[in-house]
Amino acid sequence: MVRGRRKNSPFGSRFVKPRVGAARSTVTEPGPVAPVPAPSVPRTEAVGELRPGHPLADAAMNDRLHAFEQGFRERFAQLVPVLKEVHALQHERDFQERAQRIVLDRLGYQLPEKALEDAWINDLDTRELYLHGTFELFDQVVNEYWAGRDDLVAEAESAIAYFLDCDFHEVDISPCSDGRLLGLRRFILRLPDLAVRVKSYAGAQFDIEEDVRHWTKRELLRFREGRPTTADVPSRYLKIAAYHYSGADPLHQGCAAHGNSERDAADGALHQLRAFRQAIENTYCCGASVDTLLIGVDTDTDAVKIHIPDGDTRMSLYRFVDSAALYRETQGLDEQSASLRVYQAIQDAIHQQGWGRGNGAPHEGMLRLISRLLLNNISQLEYVARYHGGHYADVGHRERVIIVGQEIEEMQVRNFAYFAHLETMEEGSDGIDVGVNKIFRKLNVERGLPVPVVIHYRYDRKVPGSRERVEARCRRIRRTIMERYRDLAEKGLIGCHMVIRDKRSGSRLEPLVA
Ligand code: ZN
């Protein structure tokens, strides 16, 4: 049974929320235990490009997101042409003043004086100017992000209320660090910036201990402050892991951390989710547990596969709803029939037989969240169809920077940055290695362009000494990176920009001098 209802939603104005009845299946047998090897995980076949125009898409939100994406990209697209212009002027008489004026007018920052002064000796150091310019523009887009966005807090509060309505008091997402997933929250899943926690790790191999600590912190807040629910409310903590694959070029443009194998990427993420739940259950007794959800993203189109948990909260690589198939199937329907079909697709997945068979349906809140995510993603597919011809032109890597440290929620434009969440260099070095060695050596170094690395951490101004400790940590990580990639550092082919800021949202970046 479905009762659609509309209300103003944090997820967009055309919100249709199917309330799913307690459709618990009576199937109790476990999945088939067959002696034959499992079939390969079904891959999404490209069935022609997605066409624009879908009854469930939020066109107004798509327009806003497109304006944001365009503005962001255009700013960075200016950098190389302007630097070329500066380069061409270096032997002119009033070079320094002219160069400064051009850069200030066109890009809004000042070139480093020393680099200009020394240009007559050994020519202009364009690698240094490229790094400097990338970092200046980076700071600009982050610092400007919050201007005039007073709606962000209200949007987040509304989303948190919605999650609670689905029985979740926390939504915590770990995607792969791959830059093509950078738009996961804002674009692909259409979730508000401040309502969900996102931490990226190479291959979605998130840090279980750290997440157990975060879970504990959330429980403490519920106990002590009743935020966002009191501890006696049986709401849950939801952990989502997002792996990725390429529908168009699965052998080359998949996940670098998993050798481009979709199956390995999905399996790796699922394994991590299971281990996290096990960790919580083993560490805290008395029914402590978490809900988990596995999502696959086709980085060519932003389509998702949502793996539906069963009544025992177990997921299977074979049981999912594919949003691209759903998009095509519902495109010609009216709005009501299309949203009903979304609900039915979830039910079909739940009741499937064979390898994907599970033990009944997940709880009602989970079903509602899944249908919400599918509907949100349909808007994103419409976006990709309308503004990118149904398929991204850059199916491969096109990242401009590597971000190391803590998440920068202002950076959510696809393929803009490779993001490696990092607490300590010892634990996080694999993630940076994938970024530098597997991605940026090919992307930048082979062309003689340096690898820009932004190191970002937050401090807590309420905690004495926190800023100093975070500053010291940034410097430590910078030293380790320059040491680790010494072959690049010696040729000026890698550069680090250290930025810290207060942990409250919307605070400005405070660059540290190296
Ligand atoms: Zn990946």
Coordinates of C-alpha atoms and ligand atoms in Angstrom, one line a residue:
M1 CA 0.0 0.0 0.0
V2 CA 1.3 3.4 -0.8
R3 CA 0.1 6.8 0.4
G4 CA 1.8 9.6 -1.4
R5 CA 2.0 12.9 0.4
R6 CA 3.6 16.2 -0.4
K7 CA 5.2 18.7 1.8
N8 CA 8.1 21.2 1.7
S9 CA 11.1 19.1 1.8
P10 CA 14.8 19.6 2.3
F11 CA 15.3 17.5 -0.7
G12 CA 13.5 19.7 -3.2
S13 CA 10.1 21.1 -3.9
R14 CA 8.6 18.2 -5.8
F15 CA 8.6 15.8 -2.9
V16 CA 6.5 12.7 -3.1
K17 CA 6.9 10.5 -0.1
P18 CA 5.6 7.0 -0.5
R19 CA 4.7 5.6 2.9
V20 CA 5.4 2.0 2.7
G21 CA 3.2 -0.3 4.7
A22 CA 4.6 -3.0 6.9
A23 CA 5.2 -5.2 3.9
R24 CA 7.3 -7.8 5.7
S25 CA 7.8 -10.9 3.7
T26 CA 7.0 -14.3 5.2
V27 CA 10.0 -15.9 3.4
T28 CA 12.2 -17.2 6.2
E29 CA 14.6 -19.6 4.4
P30 CA 18.1 -18.4 3.9
G31 CA 19.3 -17.7 0.4
P32 CA 20.1 -20.7 -1.8
V33 CA 23.2 -22.6 -0.7
A34 CA 24.2 -24.1 -4.0
P35 CA 27.4 -25.9 -4.8
V36 CA 27.8 -24.0 -8.1
P37 CA 29.9 -20.9 -8.1
A38 CA 28.0 -17.6 -7.8
P39 CA 27.2 -15.9 -11.1
S40 CA 29.1 -12.6 -11.8
V41 CA 27.4 -9.6 -10.4
P42 CA 25.0 -8.2 -13.1
R43 CA 26.4 -5.1 -14.6
T44 CA 24.4 -2.2 -15.8
E45 CA 24.5 -2.3 -19.5
A46 CA 24.4 1.0 -21.3
V47 CA 20.9 1.0 -23.0
G48 CA 21.4 4.2 -24.9
E49 CA 21.8 7.6 -23.4
L50 CA 19.4 8.9 -20.8
R51 CA 17.0 11.5 -22.3
P52 CA 16.0 14.7 -20.4
G53 CA 12.4 15.2 -19.2
H54 CA 11.2 13.1 -16.3
P55 CA 8.0 13.6 -14.3
L56 CA 9.7 13.1 -11.0
A57 CA 12.7 15.4 -11.6
D58 CA 13.1 18.6 -9.6
A59 CA 13.8 21.0 -12.5
A60 CA 14.2 24.1 -10.3
M61 CA 16.8 22.4 -8.1
N62 CA 18.6 21.2 -11.3
D63 CA 18.8 24.8 -12.6
R64 CA 20.3 26.0 -9.3
L65 CA 22.8 23.2 -9.2
H66 CA 23.8 23.8 -12.8
A67 CA 24.5 27.5 -12.1
F68 CA 26.6 26.5 -9.2
E69 CA 28.6 23.9 -11.1
Q70 CA 29.1 26.3 -14.1
G71 CA 30.4 29.1 -11.9
F72 CA 32.8 26.8 -10.1
R73 CA 34.2 25.3 -13.2
E74 CA 34.5 28.5 -15.1
R75 CA 36.6 30.1 -12.4
F76 CA 39.2 27.3 -12.5
A77 CA 39.1 27.1 -16.3
Q78 CA 40.5 30.6 -16.4
L79 CA 43.7 29.8 -14.5
V80 CA 45.8 28.2 -17.3
P81 CA 44.9 30.8 -20.0
V82 CA 45.7 33.7 -17.6
L83 CA 49.0 32.1 -16.6
K84 CA 50.0 31.6 -20.2
E85 CA 49.3 35.3 -20.8
V86 CA 51.5 36.2 -17.8
H87 CA 54.2 33.8 -19.1
A88 CA 54.3 35.5 -22.5
L89 CA 54.9 38.9 -20.9
Q90 CA 57.9 37.9 -18.7
H91 CA 60.5 39.7 -20.8
E92 CA 58.6 42.9 -21.2
R93 CA 59.7 46.1 -19.4
D94 CA 56.9 46.6 -16.9
F95 CA 56.3 42.8 -16.5
Q96 CA 55.7 42.7 -12.7
E97 CA 53.0 45.4 -12.6
R98 CA 51.2 44.1 -15.8
A99 CA 51.3 40.5 -14.5
Q100 CA 49.8 41.5 -11.2
R101 CA 47.1 43.6 -12.8
I102 CA 46.0 40.8 -15.2
V103 CA 45.8 38.2 -12.4
L104 CA 44.0 40.5 -10.0
D105 CA 41.5 41.6 -12.6
R106 CA 40.8 38.2 -14.1
L107 CA 41.3 35.8 -11.1
G108 CA 41.1 38.0 -8.1
Y109 CA 44.4 37.3 -6.3
Q110 CA 48.0 38.5 -6.2
L111 CA 50.9 36.6 -7.6
P112 CA 53.9 36.0 -5.3
E113 CA 56.3 38.9 -5.7
K114 CA 59.4 36.8 -5.3
A115 CA 58.5 34.6 -8.3
L116 CA 58.1 37.7 -10.4
E117 CA 61.3 39.3 -9.2
D118 CA 63.3 36.2 -10.0
A119 CA 61.8 35.6 -13.4
W120 CA 64.7 37.4 -15.2
I121 CA 67.2 34.8 -13.8
N122 CA 65.8 31.5 -14.7
D123 CA 62.5 32.3 -16.4
L124 CA 59.2 32.4 -14.6
D125 CA 58.6 29.3 -12.4
T126 CA 55.2 28.3 -13.9
R127 CA 54.9 25.3 -11.7
E128 CA 55.0 27.4 -8.7
L129 CA 52.5 29.9 -10.2
Y130 CA 50.2 27.0 -11.1
L131 CA 50.2 25.6 -7.6
H132 CA 49.8 29.1 -6.1
G133 CA 46.9 29.9 -8.4
T134 CA 45.1 26.7 -7.8
F135 CA 45.3 27.2 -4.0
E136 CA 44.2 30.8 -4.2
L137 CA 41.1 29.9 -6.3
F138 CA 40.5 27.0 -3.9
D139 CA 40.4 29.3 -0.9
Q140 CA 38.1 31.7 -2.9
V141 CA 35.5 29.2 -3.7
V142 CA 35.5 27.7 -0.2
N143 CA 35.2 31.1 1.5
E144 CA 32.5 32.4 -0.8
Y145 CA 30.4 29.3 -0.6
W146 CA 28.4 30.3 2.5
A147 CA 27.7 33.9 1.4
G148 CA 24.0 34.4 1.0
R149 CA 23.3 30.7 1.9
D150 CA 21.3 31.3 5.1
D151 CA 19.0 28.5 3.9
L152 CA 21.6 25.8 4.5
V153 CA 20.9 25.5 8.2
A154 CA 17.1 25.3 7.7
E155 CA 17.6 22.8 4.9
A156 CA 19.7 20.6 7.2
E157 CA 17.3 20.8 10.1
S158 CA 14.5 19.8 7.8
A159 CA 16.5 16.8 6.5
I160 CA 17.4 15.7 10.0
A161 CA 13.7 15.7 10.9
Y162 CA 13.1 13.6 7.8
F163 CA 15.8 11.1 8.8
L164 CA 14.2 10.9 12.2
D165 CA 10.9 10.2 10.6
C166 CA 12.7 7.2 9.0
D167 CA 14.1 6.2 12.4
F168 CA 17.6 7.4 11.8
H169 CA 19.4 9.8 14.2
E170 CA 22.6 9.8 12.2
V171 CA 23.4 9.3 8.5
D172 CA 27.1 8.7 7.9
I173 CA 28.4 8.1 4.4
S174 CA 31.8 6.8 3.3
P175 CA 32.3 6.9 -0.5
C176 CA 35.5 6.1 -2.3
S177 CA 38.0 9.0 -2.5
D178 CA 37.7 9.1 -6.3
G179 CA 36.9 12.6 -7.5
R180 CA 34.1 11.4 -9.6
L181 CA 32.2 10.7 -6.4
L182 CA 32.8 14.2 -5.0
G183 CA 29.2 15.2 -5.9
L184 CA 27.7 12.2 -4.1
R185 CA 25.9 14.0 -1.4
R186 CA 24.9 17.2 -3.1
F187 CA 24.3 16.0 -6.7
I188 CA 23.9 12.2 -6.8
L189 CA 21.9 11.7 -3.6
R190 CA 20.6 15.3 -3.2
L191 CA 21.2 15.4 0.5
P192 CA 21.8 18.7 2.3
D193 CA 25.4 19.7 3.2
L194 CA 25.0 19.9 6.9
A195 CA 22.7 16.9 7.5
V196 CA 25.0 14.0 6.8
R197 CA 28.5 13.2 7.6
V198 CA 30.8 12.3 4.6
K199 CA 34.3 10.8 4.9
S200 CA 36.0 9.4 1.8
Y201 CA 38.5 6.6 1.7
A202 CA 40.2 4.9 -1.2
G203 CA 38.0 2.1 -2.3
A204 CA 35.4 3.1 0.4
Q205 CA 37.6 1.2 2.9
F206 CA 36.6 3.4 5.9
D207 CA 38.3 3.4 9.2
I208 CA 36.2 1.1 11.5
E209 CA 37.8 2.2 14.8
E210 CA 37.2 5.8 14.0
D211 CA 33.6 5.2 13.1
V212 CA 33.1 3.2 16.3
R213 CA 34.4 6.3 18.1
H214 CA 32.0 8.5 16.2
W215 CA 29.1 6.2 17.0
T216 CA 30.0 6.4 20.7
K217 CA 30.1 10.1 20.5
R218 CA 26.6 10.3 18.9
E219 CA 25.2 7.9 21.6
L220 CA 26.8 10.2 24.3
L221 CA 25.0 13.2 22.8
R222 CA 21.8 11.4 22.9
F223 CA 22.3 10.4 26.6
R224 CA 23.5 13.7 27.8
E225 CA 21.7 16.2 25.6
G226 CA 18.9 14.3 24.0
R227 CA 20.3 15.3 20.5
P228 CA 18.8 14.6 18.1
T229 CA 16.8 12.0 20.0
T230 CA 16.9 10.9 23.6
A231 CA 18.7 7.6 24.2
D232 CA 15.5 5.7 24.9
V233 CA 14.1 6.4 21.4
P234 CA 14.9 3.3 19.3
S235 CA 16.2 5.3 16.4
R236 CA 19.3 4.0 14.5
Y237 CA 22.6 5.0 13.3
L238 CA 22.9 4.5 9.5
K239 CA 26.2 3.8 7.9
I240 CA 26.3 4.0 4.1
A241 CA 29.3 2.9 1.9
A242 CA 29.4 3.9 -1.7
Y243 CA 31.5 2.1 -4.3
H244 CA 31.7 2.9 -8.0
Y245 CA 32.1 1.5 -11.5
S246 CA 32.0 2.7 -15.0
G247 CA 29.1 1.4 -17.2
A248 CA 30.8 2.5 -20.4
D249 CA 34.4 1.4 -19.8
P250 CA 34.3 -1.1 -16.9
L251 CA 37.8 -2.4 -17.4
H252 CA 39.6 0.9 -17.3
Q253 CA 37.5 3.5 -15.6
G254 CA 36.4 1.7 -12.5
C255 CA 37.8 2.0 -9.0
A256 CA 41.6 2.4 -9.0
A257 CA 41.7 1.0 -5.4
H258 CA 40.1 -2.2 -6.5
G259 CA 41.8 -2.8 -9.9
N260 CA 38.8 -1.5 -11.8
S261 CA 36.7 -4.5 -10.7
E262 CA 33.1 -3.6 -9.9
R263 CA 32.6 -6.8 -8.0
D264 CA 35.7 -6.3 -5.8
A265 CA 34.7 -2.7 -5.2
A266 CA 31.2 -3.7 -4.1
D267 CA 32.4 -6.6 -2.1
G268 CA 35.1 -4.6 -0.4
A269 CA 32.5 -1.9 0.7
L270 CA 30.0 -4.6 1.9
H271 CA 32.7 -6.3 3.9
Q272 CA 33.6 -3.1 5.6
L273 CA 29.9 -2.4 6.5
R274 CA 29.6 -5.9 8.0
A275 CA 32.7 -5.4 10.0
F276 CA 31.6 -2.1 11.3
R277 CA 28.2 -3.5 12.5
Q278 CA 30.1 -6.5 14.1
A279 CA 32.4 -4.1 15.8
I280 CA 29.5 -2.1 17.4
E281 CA 27.7 -5.3 18.4
N282 CA 30.8 -6.9 19.9
T283 CA 31.9 -3.7 21.7
Y284 CA 28.5 -2.6 23.1
C285 CA 26.1 -5.2 24.2
C286 CA 22.4 -4.7 25.1
G287 CA 21.1 -4.6 21.5
A288 CA 23.6 -2.0 20.3
S289 CA 23.6 -2.1 16.5
V290 CA 23.6 0.0 13.4
D291 CA 21.8 -0.1 10.1
T292 CA 23.9 -0.3 6.9
L293 CA 23.3 0.5 3.3
L294 CA 25.4 -0.2 0.2
I295 CA 25.2 2.0 -2.8
G296 CA 27.0 1.7 -6.1
V297 CA 27.5 4.6 -8.4
D298 CA 28.0 4.5 -12.2
T299 CA 30.5 7.4 -12.6
D300 CA 29.6 7.9 -16.3
T301 CA 26.0 8.8 -15.6
D302 CA 25.6 9.2 -11.8
A303 CA 23.1 6.4 -11.8
V304 CA 23.0 4.4 -8.5
K305 CA 22.4 0.8 -7.5
I306 CA 20.9 0.7 -4.1
H307 CA 21.3 -2.7 -2.4
I308 CA 18.2 -3.4 -0.4
P309 CA 18.8 -4.9 3.0
D310 CA 16.5 -7.7 4.0
G311 CA 14.5 -8.2 7.2
D312 CA 17.7 -9.3 9.0
T313 CA 19.5 -6.2 7.7
R314 CA 21.7 -8.3 5.4
M315 CA 22.5 -7.1 1.9
S316 CA 23.5 -9.0 -1.2
L317 CA 25.5 -7.9 -4.2
Y318 CA 22.7 -9.4 -6.3
R319 CA 19.7 -7.6 -4.7
F320 CA 19.5 -4.0 -5.8
V321 CA 17.4 -1.4 -7.6
D322 CA 19.1 0.3 -10.5
S323 CA 18.0 3.9 -10.8
A324 CA 18.9 4.2 -14.6
A325 CA 16.6 1.3 -15.4
L326 CA 13.9 2.9 -13.2
Y327 CA 14.4 6.2 -14.9
R328 CA 13.9 4.8 -18.4
E329 CA 10.9 2.7 -17.3
T330 CA 9.1 5.6 -15.6
Q331 CA 10.0 8.4 -18.0
G332 CA 6.7 8.2 -20.0
L333 CA 4.4 7.9 -16.9
D334 CA 2.6 10.6 -15.0
E335 CA 4.0 11.6 -11.7
Q336 CA 1.8 9.5 -9.5
S337 CA 2.3 6.3 -11.5
A338 CA 6.0 6.9 -11.7
S339 CA 6.4 7.3 -7.9
L340 CA 4.3 4.2 -7.4
R341 CA 6.6 2.3 -9.8
V342 CA 9.6 3.4 -7.7
Y343 CA 8.0 1.7 -4.7
Q344 CA 7.2 -1.4 -6.7
A345 CA 10.7 -1.7 -8.0
I346 CA 11.9 -1.9 -4.3
Q347 CA 9.3 -4.5 -3.6
D348 CA 10.3 -6.5 -6.7
A349 CA 13.9 -6.5 -5.5
I350 CA 12.9 -7.6 -2.0
H351 CA 10.8 -10.5 -3.3
Q352 CA 13.2 -11.7 -6.0
Q353 CA 14.3 -15.3 -6.0
G354 CA 17.7 -16.8 -6.9
W355 CA 21.0 -15.4 -5.8
G356 CA 19.6 -12.1 -4.6
R357 CA 16.9 -13.7 -2.4
G358 CA 16.8 -12.3 1.1
N359 CA 14.8 -12.8 4.2
G360 CA 11.9 -10.4 3.9
A361 CA 11.8 -6.6 3.9
P362 CA 13.8 -4.1 5.9
H363 CA 12.0 -1.8 8.4
E364 CA 9.7 0.8 7.1
G365 CA 12.0 3.7 7.7
M366 CA 14.7 2.1 5.7
L367 CA 12.2 1.5 2.8
R368 CA 11.2 5.2 2.9
L369 CA 14.7 6.4 2.9
I370 CA 15.6 4.1 -0.1
S371 CA 12.6 5.4 -2.1
R372 CA 13.6 8.9 -1.2
L373 CA 17.2 8.3 -2.4
L374 CA 15.9 6.8 -5.7
L375 CA 13.6 9.7 -6.3
N376 CA 16.4 12.1 -5.6
N377 CA 18.8 10.3 -8.0
I378 CA 16.1 10.5 -10.7
S379 CA 16.5 14.2 -10.5
Q380 CA 20.3 13.8 -10.9
L381 CA 19.8 11.6 -13.9
E382 CA 17.6 14.2 -15.5
Y383 CA 20.4 16.7 -14.7
V384 CA 23.0 14.6 -16.4
A385 CA 20.7 14.1 -19.3
R386 CA 19.9 17.8 -19.7
Y387 CA 23.3 19.3 -19.1
H388 CA 25.8 16.6 -20.0
G389 CA 24.0 14.8 -22.8
G390 CA 23.1 11.8 -20.6
H391 CA 26.7 10.8 -20.2
Y392 CA 29.7 12.7 -18.8
A393 CA 32.3 13.6 -21.4
D394 CA 35.0 13.1 -18.8
V395 CA 34.5 9.4 -17.9
G396 CA 38.0 9.2 -16.6
H397 CA 39.9 11.2 -14.0
R398 CA 40.1 15.0 -14.3
E399 CA 40.7 16.0 -10.7
R400 CA 42.5 19.3 -10.1
V401 CA 43.6 18.8 -6.5
I402 CA 44.1 16.2 -3.9
I403 CA 42.5 17.1 -0.5
V404 CA 44.0 15.4 2.5
G405 CA 42.7 15.4 6.0
Q406 CA 39.1 16.3 6.9
E407 CA 36.2 16.8 4.5
I408 CA 35.6 20.1 2.8
E409 CA 31.8 20.2 2.3
E410 CA 32.1 23.2 -0.1
M411 CA 33.9 20.9 -2.6
Q412 CA 31.1 18.9 -4.2
V413 CA 31.7 19.3 -7.9
R414 CA 32.2 16.0 -9.7
N415 CA 35.8 15.2 -10.6
F416 CA 37.2 18.3 -9.1
A417 CA 39.2 16.8 -6.2
Y418 CA 40.5 13.5 -5.0
F419 CA 39.7 13.4 -1.4
A420 CA 41.6 11.2 1.1
H421 CA 40.3 11.3 4.6
L422 CA 43.3 11.1 6.9
E423 CA 43.8 11.1 10.6
T424 CA 47.4 10.0 10.7
M425 CA 49.8 9.5 7.8
E426 CA 50.6 5.9 8.9
E427 CA 47.0 4.9 8.6
G428 CA 46.0 7.0 5.6
S429 CA 49.0 6.7 3.3
D430 CA 47.4 4.1 1.1
G431 CA 44.7 6.6 0.2
I432 CA 47.2 9.3 -0.8
D433 CA 49.3 6.8 -2.7
V434 CA 46.3 5.9 -4.9
G435 CA 45.7 9.6 -5.5
V436 CA 49.3 10.6 -6.3
N437 CA 50.7 7.4 -7.9
K438 CA 47.7 6.0 -9.7
I439 CA 45.9 9.2 -10.6
F440 CA 47.9 12.4 -10.6
R441 CA 51.2 11.0 -12.0
K442 CA 49.3 10.3 -15.2
L443 CA 47.0 13.3 -15.0
N444 CA 49.6 16.0 -14.2
V445 CA 53.2 14.9 -13.7
E446 CA 53.5 13.3 -17.2
R447 CA 52.6 16.7 -18.7
G448 CA 55.0 18.5 -16.4
L449 CA 52.3 20.0 -14.2
P450 CA 52.7 19.8 -10.4
V451 CA 50.3 17.9 -8.1
P452 CA 48.4 20.4 -5.8
V453 CA 47.7 19.0 -2.4
V454 CA 45.5 20.8 0.1
I455 CA 45.9 19.7 3.7
H456 CA 42.8 20.6 5.7
Y457 CA 41.9 20.2 9.4
R458 CA 39.5 21.7 11.8
Y459 CA 40.1 22.8 15.3
D460 CA 37.7 23.5 18.1
R461 CA 38.1 27.1 19.4
K462 CA 36.4 26.0 22.6
V463 CA 39.1 23.6 23.4
P464 CA 42.3 25.1 24.8
G465 CA 45.4 24.4 22.6
S466 CA 43.3 22.8 19.9
R467 CA 44.3 25.3 17.2
E468 CA 48.0 24.8 17.9
R469 CA 47.8 21.1 17.9
V470 CA 45.9 21.1 14.6
E471 CA 48.5 23.5 13.1
A472 CA 51.3 21.2 14.2
R473 CA 49.5 18.2 12.7
C474 CA 49.1 20.0 9.3
R475 CA 52.9 20.7 9.3
R476 CA 53.7 17.1 10.2
I477 CA 51.6 15.8 7.4
R478 CA 53.0 18.2 4.9
R479 CA 56.5 17.2 5.9
T480 CA 55.6 13.5 5.5
I481 CA 54.1 14.0 2.1
M482 CA 57.0 16.0 0.7
E483 CA 59.3 13.3 2.0
R484 CA 57.2 10.4 0.7
Y485 CA 57.1 11.8 -2.8
R486 CA 60.6 13.2 -2.8
D487 CA 61.2 12.5 -6.5
L488 CA 58.3 14.9 -7.3
A489 CA 59.1 17.4 -4.5
E490 CA 62.7 17.9 -5.8
K491 CA 61.4 19.0 -9.2
G492 CA 58.7 21.2 -7.9
L493 CA 56.1 18.7 -9.1
I494 CA 54.1 18.5 -5.9
G495 CA 53.1 21.3 -3.5
C496 CA 51.1 21.5 -0.3
H497 CA 48.7 24.2 0.9
M498 CA 47.9 24.0 4.6
V499 CA 44.5 25.3 5.7
I500 CA 42.8 25.1 9.1
R501 CA 39.6 26.5 10.4
D502 CA 37.2 26.4 13.3
K503 CA 35.0 23.4 13.3
R504 CA 31.7 25.4 13.1
S505 CA 30.2 25.3 9.6
G506 CA 30.8 28.3 7.4
S507 CA 34.1 29.4 9.1
R508 CA 36.7 30.8 6.8
L509 CA 39.9 29.0 5.8
E510 CA 43.1 30.1 7.6
P511 CA 46.0 29.4 5.4
L512 CA 49.3 28.5 7.2
V513 CA 52.6 29.6 5.8
A514 CA 54.9 26.7 5.0
Ligands
ZN1 ZN 37.4 4.2 -6.1

